């Protein structure tokens, strides 16, 4: 709520401020309190609270943002036309003030009891919680940097320059704004679907694949001569936007854990805010140099393609690194020399290690278990026993851990 309340005077000042210095401060505060803090707090809170259904929870939480993208542009075009731009900012403040009692009611009950926060901690890769310093010093973040920067930069640039784009195509302002609900609908569908996919699988492959629709989307916008083709291009950009809203929040929790999720996610959010500031500036400068936005779009598609390749390389190498680390750890574990600490033959039945009912497949595990007990004299490693009994090492390791938990192996 503090960030939300802080947003109100900022919006009100924007309606009356004329001094360039004041306007600069207001824009900065608007970025921090609005696009930065409020979205960051929401995504981090949901990322920490949910685990099994994290993807769907994040996708649902972003529906409000998409709804605003659908309703607010057209609404404020009408308001500005009737009452002027100053009144539109004051009207925004009134909307925020009216929402405060509703927010207070929703947040009146504790949503994150301290007794369960620790239990809901989700470990990242390598079975640990990464710190922000560790994440920044690892190459993966910098391979993902263009993928985080690009969509925020160029999607924002499209919305900033939609009037210019419509003029280059010979369309009216209202005609191009009428496509924004298509963007929202496509974004919502993409968010929901990607949320379900994240819950079923993981974010590693989707994180770089989600940029692919925008590659074709900006190409269609560049060469489009009709509103229908433009609508398809807009919807493809929206697919990337919706998927990334879900994937980005889920990715940091899945890869780096939830203990330091706020500090790590803040860097990602700052990167996207930076992109949304750079995009309109870069494209606007190019327009001043004689390159209209449609001419720039194939280059934007090329940027997305490069960002996709870099994200693929970064994620693939990171997963290979984790796989290699796991293999090394497994190898160390497999060099264990097991020894039965019970002098006579252990009673497996009373330890629930021998089935009382025969069922299909149960003999295989019992056979591995009995062979391991037979060779566990302290002079043979798990790896060597695996080669003797000709059974996979991972099955033998699982049996060793089970027997150890029952107090049979040392």
Short mmCIF file of C-alpha atoms in Angstrom, two decimals:
data_model
loop_
_atom_site.label_atom_id
_atom_site.label_comp_id
_atom_site.label_asym_id
_atom_site.label_seq_id
_atom_site.Cartn_x
_atom_site.Cartn_y
_atom_site.Cartn_z
CA UNK A 1 0.00 0.00 0.00
CA UNK A 2 2.77 2.60 0.75
CA UNK A 3 3.99 2.49 -2.86
CA UNK A 4 0.41 2.74 -4.10
CA UNK A 5 -0.36 5.75 -1.88
CA UNK A 6 2.93 7.37 -2.88
CA UNK A 7 1.77 7.20 -6.48
CA UNK A 8 -1.22 9.50 -5.86
CA UNK A 9 0.56 12.85 -5.26
CA UNK A 10 2.94 12.04 -8.10
CA UNK A 11 0.06 11.66 -10.52
CA UNK A 12 -1.65 14.79 -9.18
CA UNK A 13 1.53 16.85 -9.57
CA UNK A 14 1.85 15.74 -13.17
CA UNK A 15 -1.41 17.54 -13.89
CA UNK A 16 -0.14 20.89 -12.57
CA UNK A 17 3.65 20.82 -12.84
CA UNK A 18 5.23 23.04 -15.50
CA UNK A 19 8.82 23.44 -14.33
CA UNK A 20 11.16 21.06 -16.26
CA UNK A 21 12.99 20.05 -13.05
CA UNK A 22 9.74 19.24 -11.29
CA UNK A 23 8.53 17.23 -14.26
CA UNK A 24 11.79 15.22 -14.26
CA UNK A 25 11.38 14.42 -10.55
CA UNK A 26 7.75 13.46 -11.09
CA UNK A 27 8.61 11.13 -13.97
CA UNK A 28 11.29 9.45 -11.83
CA UNK A 29 8.91 9.07 -8.90
CA UNK A 30 6.20 7.75 -11.21
CA UNK A 31 8.60 5.10 -12.48
CA UNK A 32 9.74 4.10 -8.99
CA UNK A 33 6.34 3.98 -7.32
CA UNK A 34 4.24 2.83 -10.26
CA UNK A 35 5.97 0.65 -12.81
CA UNK A 36 8.79 -0.28 -10.44
CA UNK A 37 7.69 -0.79 -6.85
CA UNK A 38 4.05 -1.84 -7.16
CA UNK A 39 4.65 -4.51 -9.83
CA UNK A 40 7.82 -5.71 -8.10
CA UNK A 41 6.16 -6.15 -4.70
CA UNK A 42 3.24 -8.05 -6.23
CA UNK A 43 5.34 -10.49 -8.29
CA UNK A 44 7.82 -11.20 -5.47
CA UNK A 45 5.06 -11.81 -2.91
CA UNK A 46 3.29 -14.29 -5.19
CA UNK A 47 6.56 -15.93 -6.25
CA UNK A 48 7.44 -16.59 -2.58
CA UNK A 49 3.99 -17.75 -1.49
CA UNK A 50 3.16 -20.21 -4.28
CA UNK A 51 5.28 -23.16 -5.37
CA UNK A 52 3.32 -25.89 -7.18
CA UNK A 53 0.93 -23.40 -8.82
CA UNK A 54 3.34 -20.46 -9.08
CA UNK A 55 2.88 -20.05 -12.84
CA UNK A 56 -0.91 -19.81 -12.68
CA UNK A 57 -0.82 -17.51 -9.65
CA UNK A 58 1.55 -15.07 -11.37
CA UNK A 59 -0.44 -15.13 -14.61
CA UNK A 60 -3.68 -14.34 -12.73
CA UNK A 61 -2.04 -11.48 -10.81
CA UNK A 62 -0.95 -9.83 -14.06
CA UNK A 63 -4.48 -9.79 -15.45
CA UNK A 64 -5.09 -6.41 -13.80
CA UNK A 65 -2.17 -4.90 -15.71
CA UNK A 66 -3.51 -6.28 -18.99
CA UNK A 67 -7.01 -5.06 -18.23
CA UNK A 68 -5.60 -1.58 -17.72
CA UNK A 69 -3.82 -1.77 -21.07
CA UNK A 70 -7.12 -2.61 -22.74
CA UNK A 71 -9.36 -0.04 -21.06
CA UNK A 72 -7.20 2.95 -20.10
CA UNK A 73 -5.73 4.05 -23.48
CA UNK A 74 -9.11 4.39 -25.19
CA UNK A 75 -10.71 5.85 -22.05
CA UNK A 76 -8.04 8.52 -21.67
CA UNK A 77 -8.08 9.41 -25.35
CA UNK A 78 -11.75 10.24 -24.84
CA UNK A 79 -11.12 12.10 -21.55
CA UNK A 80 -8.28 14.16 -23.04
CA UNK A 81 -10.45 15.02 -26.04
CA UNK A 82 -13.28 16.21 -23.80
CA UNK A 83 -11.50 17.80 -20.82
CA UNK A 84 -7.79 18.11 -21.67
CA UNK A 85 -4.65 16.28 -20.56
CA UNK A 86 -4.40 17.96 -17.13
CA UNK A 87 -7.78 16.67 -16.06
CA UNK A 88 -6.81 13.14 -17.18
CA UNK A 89 -3.98 13.08 -14.61
CA UNK A 90 -6.18 14.46 -11.86
CA UNK A 91 -8.80 11.88 -12.75
CA UNK A 92 -6.12 9.17 -12.40
CA UNK A 93 -5.43 10.40 -8.87
CA UNK A 94 -9.11 10.19 -7.99
CA UNK A 95 -9.21 6.59 -9.24
CA UNK A 96 -6.23 5.67 -7.05
CA UNK A 97 -7.77 7.38 -4.01
CA UNK A 98 -11.00 5.49 -4.57
CA UNK A 99 -9.11 2.18 -4.71
CA UNK A 100 -7.43 2.62 -1.30
CA UNK A 101 -10.37 1.44 0.87
CA UNK A 102 -10.75 -1.61 -1.37
CA UNK A 103 -7.04 -2.43 -1.01
CA UNK A 104 -7.14 -1.94 2.76
CA UNK A 105 -10.06 -4.38 2.97
CA UNK A 106 -8.24 -7.00 0.85
CA UNK A 107 -5.02 -6.68 2.81
CA UNK A 108 -6.60 -6.49 6.26
CA UNK A 109 -5.81 -10.16 6.88
CA UNK A 110 -2.23 -11.38 7.06
CA UNK A 111 -1.27 -13.00 3.75
CA UNK A 112 2.23 -14.13 4.75
CA UNK A 113 2.18 -15.59 8.28
CA UNK A 114 5.71 -15.60 9.67
CA UNK A 115 5.26 -19.18 10.85
CA UNK A 116 4.97 -20.52 7.31
CA UNK A 117 7.30 -18.27 5.33
CA UNK A 118 10.29 -20.46 6.15
CA UNK A 119 8.38 -23.61 5.27
CA UNK A 120 7.47 -22.16 1.87
CA UNK A 121 11.10 -21.38 0.98
CA UNK A 122 11.89 -22.96 -2.38
CA UNK A 123 15.49 -23.81 -3.16
CA UNK A 124 16.96 -22.88 -6.52
CA UNK A 125 19.29 -24.90 -8.69
CA UNK A 126 22.18 -26.61 -6.95
CA UNK A 127 19.82 -27.01 -3.98
CA UNK A 128 20.57 -23.60 -2.49
CA UNK A 129 19.32 -20.02 -2.27
CA UNK A 130 21.30 -17.74 -4.56
CA UNK A 131 22.11 -14.22 -3.39
CA UNK A 132 21.88 -11.19 -5.67
CA UNK A 133 25.69 -10.94 -5.74
CA UNK A 134 26.00 -14.57 -6.85
CA UNK A 135 23.36 -14.09 -9.55
CA UNK A 136 25.04 -10.96 -10.91
CA UNK A 137 28.47 -12.58 -10.94
CA UNK A 138 27.16 -15.57 -12.86
CA UNK A 139 27.16 -15.29 -16.70
CA UNK A 140 23.53 -16.47 -16.96
CA UNK A 141 22.09 -13.12 -15.89
CA UNK A 142 24.07 -11.24 -18.53
CA UNK A 143 23.10 -13.72 -21.24
CA UNK A 144 19.48 -13.03 -20.28
CA UNK A 145 19.98 -9.27 -20.08
CA UNK A 146 19.06 -8.54 -23.75
CA UNK A 147 15.94 -10.72 -23.41
CA UNK A 148 14.85 -8.73 -20.35
CA UNK A 149 15.68 -5.38 -21.90
CA UNK A 150 14.23 -5.85 -25.40
CA UNK A 151 10.51 -6.49 -24.86
CA UNK A 152 10.25 -3.70 -22.31
CA UNK A 153 12.11 -1.31 -24.62
CA UNK A 154 10.40 -1.92 -27.94
CA UNK A 155 6.89 -2.79 -26.77
CA UNK A 156 6.92 0.48 -24.83
CA UNK A 157 8.30 2.25 -27.89
CA UNK A 158 5.39 0.96 -29.96
CA UNK A 159 2.87 2.36 -27.49
CA UNK A 160 4.77 5.65 -27.26
CA UNK A 161 5.03 6.02 -31.05
CA UNK A 162 1.68 4.54 -32.07
CA UNK A 163 0.51 7.96 -33.33
CA UNK A 164 3.62 8.31 -35.50
CA UNK A 165 3.23 4.73 -36.70
CA UNK A 166 -0.42 5.33 -37.64
CA UNK A 167 0.57 8.46 -39.58
CA UNK A 168 3.20 6.58 -41.59
CA UNK A 169 0.54 4.00 -42.51
CA UNK A 170 -2.15 6.60 -43.23
CA UNK A 171 -4.48 5.56 -40.38
CA UNK A 172 -6.26 7.66 -37.78
CA UNK A 173 -5.33 7.76 -34.11
CA UNK A 174 -8.55 6.02 -33.12
CA UNK A 175 -7.96 3.21 -35.64
CA UNK A 176 -4.58 2.30 -34.16
CA UNK A 177 -5.83 2.64 -30.57
CA UNK A 178 -8.69 0.27 -31.40
CA UNK A 179 -6.07 -2.50 -31.76
CA UNK A 180 -4.98 -2.20 -28.13
CA UNK A 181 -7.77 -4.48 -26.82
CA UNK A 182 -6.45 -7.14 -29.21
CA UNK A 183 -3.06 -6.72 -27.57
CA UNK A 184 -4.65 -7.17 -24.15
CA UNK A 185 -6.73 -10.22 -25.08
CA UNK A 186 -3.72 -11.92 -26.68
CA UNK A 187 -1.56 -11.03 -23.68
CA UNK A 188 -4.10 -12.45 -21.22
CA UNK A 189 -4.43 -15.72 -23.16
CA UNK A 190 -0.64 -15.98 -23.36
CA UNK A 191 -0.25 -15.34 -19.61
CA UNK A 192 -2.79 -17.99 -18.65
CA UNK A 193 -1.41 -20.64 -21.02
CA UNK A 194 2.21 -19.96 -20.05
CA UNK A 195 1.22 -20.14 -16.37
CA UNK A 196 -0.25 -23.60 -16.85
CA UNK A 197 2.79 -24.73 -18.86
CA UNK A 198 5.20 -23.46 -16.19
CA UNK A 199 3.36 -25.45 -13.52
CA UNK A 200 3.52 -28.61 -15.63
CA UNK A 201 7.09 -28.30 -16.87
CA UNK A 202 9.65 -25.55 -16.12
CA UNK A 203 10.74 -22.14 -17.33
CA UNK A 204 14.10 -23.04 -18.83
CA UNK A 205 12.93 -23.63 -22.43
CA UNK A 206 10.05 -21.18 -22.38
CA UNK A 207 12.24 -18.30 -21.22
CA UNK A 208 13.93 -17.92 -24.60
CA UNK A 209 11.16 -19.33 -26.81
CA UNK A 210 8.75 -16.62 -25.61
CA UNK A 211 10.67 -14.01 -27.63
CA UNK A 212 10.03 -15.78 -30.94
CA UNK A 213 6.51 -14.38 -31.60
CA UNK A 214 7.83 -10.80 -31.38
CA UNK A 215 10.41 -11.52 -34.07
CA UNK A 216 7.60 -12.12 -36.55
CA UNK A 217 5.29 -9.56 -34.93
CA UNK A 218 7.56 -6.59 -35.62
CA UNK A 219 8.22 -7.83 -39.16
CA UNK A 220 4.47 -7.89 -39.80
CA UNK A 221 4.06 -4.40 -38.34
CA UNK A 222 6.86 -3.12 -40.55
CA UNK A 223 5.46 -4.37 -43.85
CA UNK A 224 1.76 -4.24 -42.98
CA UNK A 225 -0.54 -2.26 -45.22
CA UNK A 226 -3.84 -3.13 -43.51
CA UNK A 227 -5.20 -3.01 -39.99
CA UNK A 228 -5.89 -6.76 -40.14
CA UNK A 229 -2.20 -7.63 -40.67
CA UNK A 230 -1.25 -5.06 -38.04
CA UNK A 231 -3.66 -6.71 -35.60
CA UNK A 232 -1.89 -10.05 -36.14
CA UNK A 233 1.49 -8.38 -35.53
CA UNK A 234 0.20 -6.68 -32.38
CA UNK A 235 -1.18 -9.97 -31.07
CA UNK A 236 2.18 -11.70 -31.62
CA UNK A 237 3.99 -8.98 -29.68
CA UNK A 238 1.36 -9.40 -26.97
CA UNK A 239 2.06 -13.14 -26.80
CA UNK A 240 5.67 -12.39 -25.90
CA UNK A 241 4.62 -9.71 -23.42
CA UNK A 242 2.11 -11.97 -21.66
CA UNK A 243 4.39 -14.99 -21.54
CA UNK A 244 7.34 -12.98 -20.25
CA UNK A 245 5.25 -11.43 -17.47
CA UNK A 246 4.62 -14.93 -16.14
CA UNK A 247 7.94 -16.55 -17.01
CA UNK A 248 10.20 -13.81 -15.71
CA UNK A 249 8.73 -13.90 -12.21
CA UNK A 250 8.64 -17.72 -12.10
CA UNK A 251 12.13 -18.06 -13.62
CA UNK A 252 13.98 -16.26 -10.82
CA UNK A 253 12.23 -18.30 -8.13
CA UNK A 254 12.83 -21.59 -9.95
CA UNK A 255 16.50 -20.97 -10.77
CA UNK A 256 17.67 -18.92 -7.78
CA UNK A 257 15.29 -19.88 -4.94
CA UNK A 258 12.89 -17.71 -2.97
CA UNK A 259 14.92 -16.59 0.06
CA UNK A 260 16.58 -13.70 -1.80
CA UNK A 261 13.93 -13.45 -4.51
CA UNK A 262 13.14 -9.80 -3.76
CA UNK A 263 16.69 -8.53 -4.24
CA UNK A 264 17.29 -10.64 -7.38
CA UNK A 265 13.93 -9.76 -8.91
CA UNK A 266 14.59 -6.07 -8.24
CA UNK A 267 17.54 -6.20 -10.65
CA UNK A 268 15.38 -7.83 -13.33
CA UNK A 269 12.62 -5.28 -12.75
CA UNK A 270 15.14 -2.43 -12.91
CA UNK A 271 16.42 -3.83 -16.20
CA UNK A 272 12.92 -3.84 -17.67
CA UNK A 273 12.22 -0.32 -16.39
CA UNK A 274 15.52 0.77 -17.92
CA UNK A 275 14.45 -0.83 -21.20
CA UNK A 276 11.10 0.95 -21.16
CA UNK A 277 12.98 4.24 -20.74
CA UNK A 278 15.61 3.52 -23.41
CA UNK A 279 13.25 2.15 -26.07
CA UNK A 280 11.25 5.32 -26.83
CA UNK A 281 14.44 7.42 -26.64
CA UNK A 282 16.41 5.29 -29.09
CA UNK A 283 13.57 4.88 -31.57
CA UNK A 284 12.64 8.56 -31.25
CA UNK A 285 16.24 9.59 -31.98
CA UNK A 286 16.25 7.32 -35.05
CA UNK A 287 13.03 8.99 -36.27
CA UNK A 288 14.73 12.39 -35.93
CA UNK A 289 17.53 11.05 -38.11
CA UNK A 290 15.05 10.19 -40.86
CA UNK A 291 14.28 6.54 -40.07
CA UNK A 292 10.58 6.13 -39.36
CA UNK A 293 9.41 3.50 -36.90
CA UNK A 294 8.34 1.05 -39.62
CA UNK A 295 11.86 1.17 -41.07
CA UNK A 296 13.34 0.38 -37.66
CA UNK A 297 11.15 -2.66 -37.01
CA UNK A 298 13.17 -5.24 -39.01
CA UNK A 299 16.20 -4.22 -36.92
CA UNK A 300 14.11 -4.68 -33.77
CA UNK A 301 13.21 -8.19 -35.00
CA UNK A 302 16.92 -8.86 -35.49
CA UNK A 303 17.56 -7.74 -31.91
CA UNK A 304 14.91 -10.18 -30.65
CA UNK A 305 16.51 -13.01 -32.64
CA UNK A 306 19.94 -12.21 -31.16
CA UNK A 307 18.44 -12.01 -27.65
CA UNK A 308 16.78 -15.41 -28.19
CA UNK A 309 20.09 -16.99 -29.20
CA UNK A 310 21.91 -15.47 -26.22
CA UNK A 311 19.21 -16.62 -23.80
CA UNK A 312 19.36 -20.13 -25.27
CA UNK A 313 23.16 -20.27 -24.90
CA UNK A 314 23.05 -18.91 -21.35
CA UNK A 315 20.31 -21.22 -20.06
CA UNK A 316 21.70 -24.29 -21.84
CA UNK A 317 25.22 -23.75 -20.48
CA UNK A 318 23.86 -23.08 -16.99
CA UNK A 319 21.84 -26.31 -16.98
CA UNK A 320 24.86 -28.23 -18.28
CA UNK A 321 26.93 -26.73 -15.48
CA UNK A 322 24.33 -27.83 -12.90
CA UNK A 323 24.16 -31.29 -14.48
CA UNK A 324 27.95 -31.61 -14.34
CA UNK A 325 27.97 -30.50 -10.70
CA UNK A 326 25.30 -33.05 -9.86
CA UNK A 327 27.30 -35.74 -11.65
CA UNK A 328 30.38 -34.87 -9.61
CA UNK A 329 28.38 -35.01 -6.37
CA UNK A 330 26.86 -38.34 -7.40
CA UNK A 331 30.33 -39.65 -8.22
CA UNK A 332 31.54 -38.68 -4.75
CA UNK A 333 28.53 -40.41 -3.20
CA UNK A 334 29.10 -43.48 -5.37
CA UNK A 335 32.65 -43.79 -4.06
CA UNK A 336 31.16 -44.64 -0.66
CA UNK A 337 32.21 -48.00 0.74
CA UNK A 338 29.04 -49.37 2.39
CA UNK A 339 29.22 -51.79 5.29
CA UNK A 340 26.41 -53.55 7.15
CA UNK A 341 26.68 -52.59 10.82
CA UNK A 342 24.44 -55.47 11.98
CA UNK A 343 26.52 -58.58 12.69
CA UNK A 344 23.89 -61.13 11.79
CA UNK A 345 21.42 -61.07 8.89
CA UNK A 346 19.22 -57.95 9.28
CA UNK A 347 15.50 -58.41 9.74
CA UNK A 348 14.10 -56.50 6.74
CA UNK A 349 10.49 -57.35 7.42
CA UNK A 350 10.18 -55.42 10.69
CA UNK A 351 11.79 -52.42 9.00
CA UNK A 352 9.23 -52.52 6.15
CA UNK A 353 12.02 -53.33 3.69
CA UNK A 354 10.62 -56.68 2.58
CA UNK A 355 7.13 -56.84 1.06
CA UNK A 356 4.55 -59.05 2.74
CA UNK A 357 2.51 -59.23 -0.48
CA UNK A 358 3.92 -60.18 -3.85
CA UNK A 359 3.21 -57.73 -6.64
CA UNK A 360 4.57 -57.14 -10.12
CA UNK A 361 8.00 -55.47 -10.12
CA UNK A 362 8.63 -55.73 -6.40
CA UNK A 363 11.20 -58.53 -6.82
CA UNK A 364 13.59 -56.30 -8.82
CA UNK A 365 14.10 -53.83 -5.97
CA UNK A 366 14.39 -56.62 -3.40
CA UNK A 367 17.02 -58.32 -5.57
CA UNK A 368 19.14 -55.13 -5.69
CA UNK A 369 18.65 -54.64 -1.94
CA UNK A 370 19.74 -58.20 -1.10
CA UNK A 371 22.73 -58.05 -3.46
CA UNK A 372 23.85 -54.78 -1.89
CA UNK A 373 23.64 -56.31 1.59
CA UNK A 374 25.62 -59.33 0.41
CA UNK A 375 28.52 -57.25 -0.95
CA UNK A 376 28.47 -54.45 1.66
CA UNK A 377 31.55 -55.53 3.63
CA UNK A 378 33.30 -52.13 3.66
CA UNK A 379 35.89 -53.07 1.04
CA UNK A 380 33.82 -52.40 -2.11
CA UNK A 381 32.48 -49.05 -3.34
CA UNK A 382 28.94 -48.58 -4.60
CA UNK A 383 30.34 -48.09 -8.08
CA UNK A 384 32.21 -51.41 -7.90
CA UNK A 385 29.16 -53.25 -6.51
CA UNK A 386 27.08 -51.83 -9.35
CA UNK A 387 29.48 -53.33 -11.89
CA UNK A 388 29.37 -56.73 -10.11
CA UNK A 389 25.60 -57.08 -9.91
CA UNK A 390 25.11 -55.30 -13.27
CA UNK A 391 22.50 -52.86 -11.99
CA UNK A 392 22.32 -49.07 -12.64
CA UNK A 393 24.27 -47.03 -10.15
CA UNK A 394 21.35 -44.66 -9.49
CA UNK A 395 19.16 -47.58 -8.35
CA UNK A 396 21.92 -48.91 -6.14
CA UNK A 397 22.46 -45.43 -4.63
CA UNK A 398 18.73 -45.15 -3.88
CA UNK A 399 18.79 -48.53 -2.12
CA UNK A 400 21.89 -47.53 -0.14
CA UNK A 401 20.20 -44.33 1.09
CA UNK A 402 17.09 -46.29 2.04
CA UNK A 403 19.05 -48.88 4.03
CA UNK A 404 21.09 -46.15 5.68
CA UNK A 405 17.91 -44.35 6.76
CA UNK A 406 16.78 -47.60 8.42
CA UNK A 407 20.02 -47.93 10.36
CA UNK A 408 21.41 -50.92 8.41
CA UNK A 409 24.21 -49.40 6.30
CA UNK A 410 27.15 -47.22 7.32
#
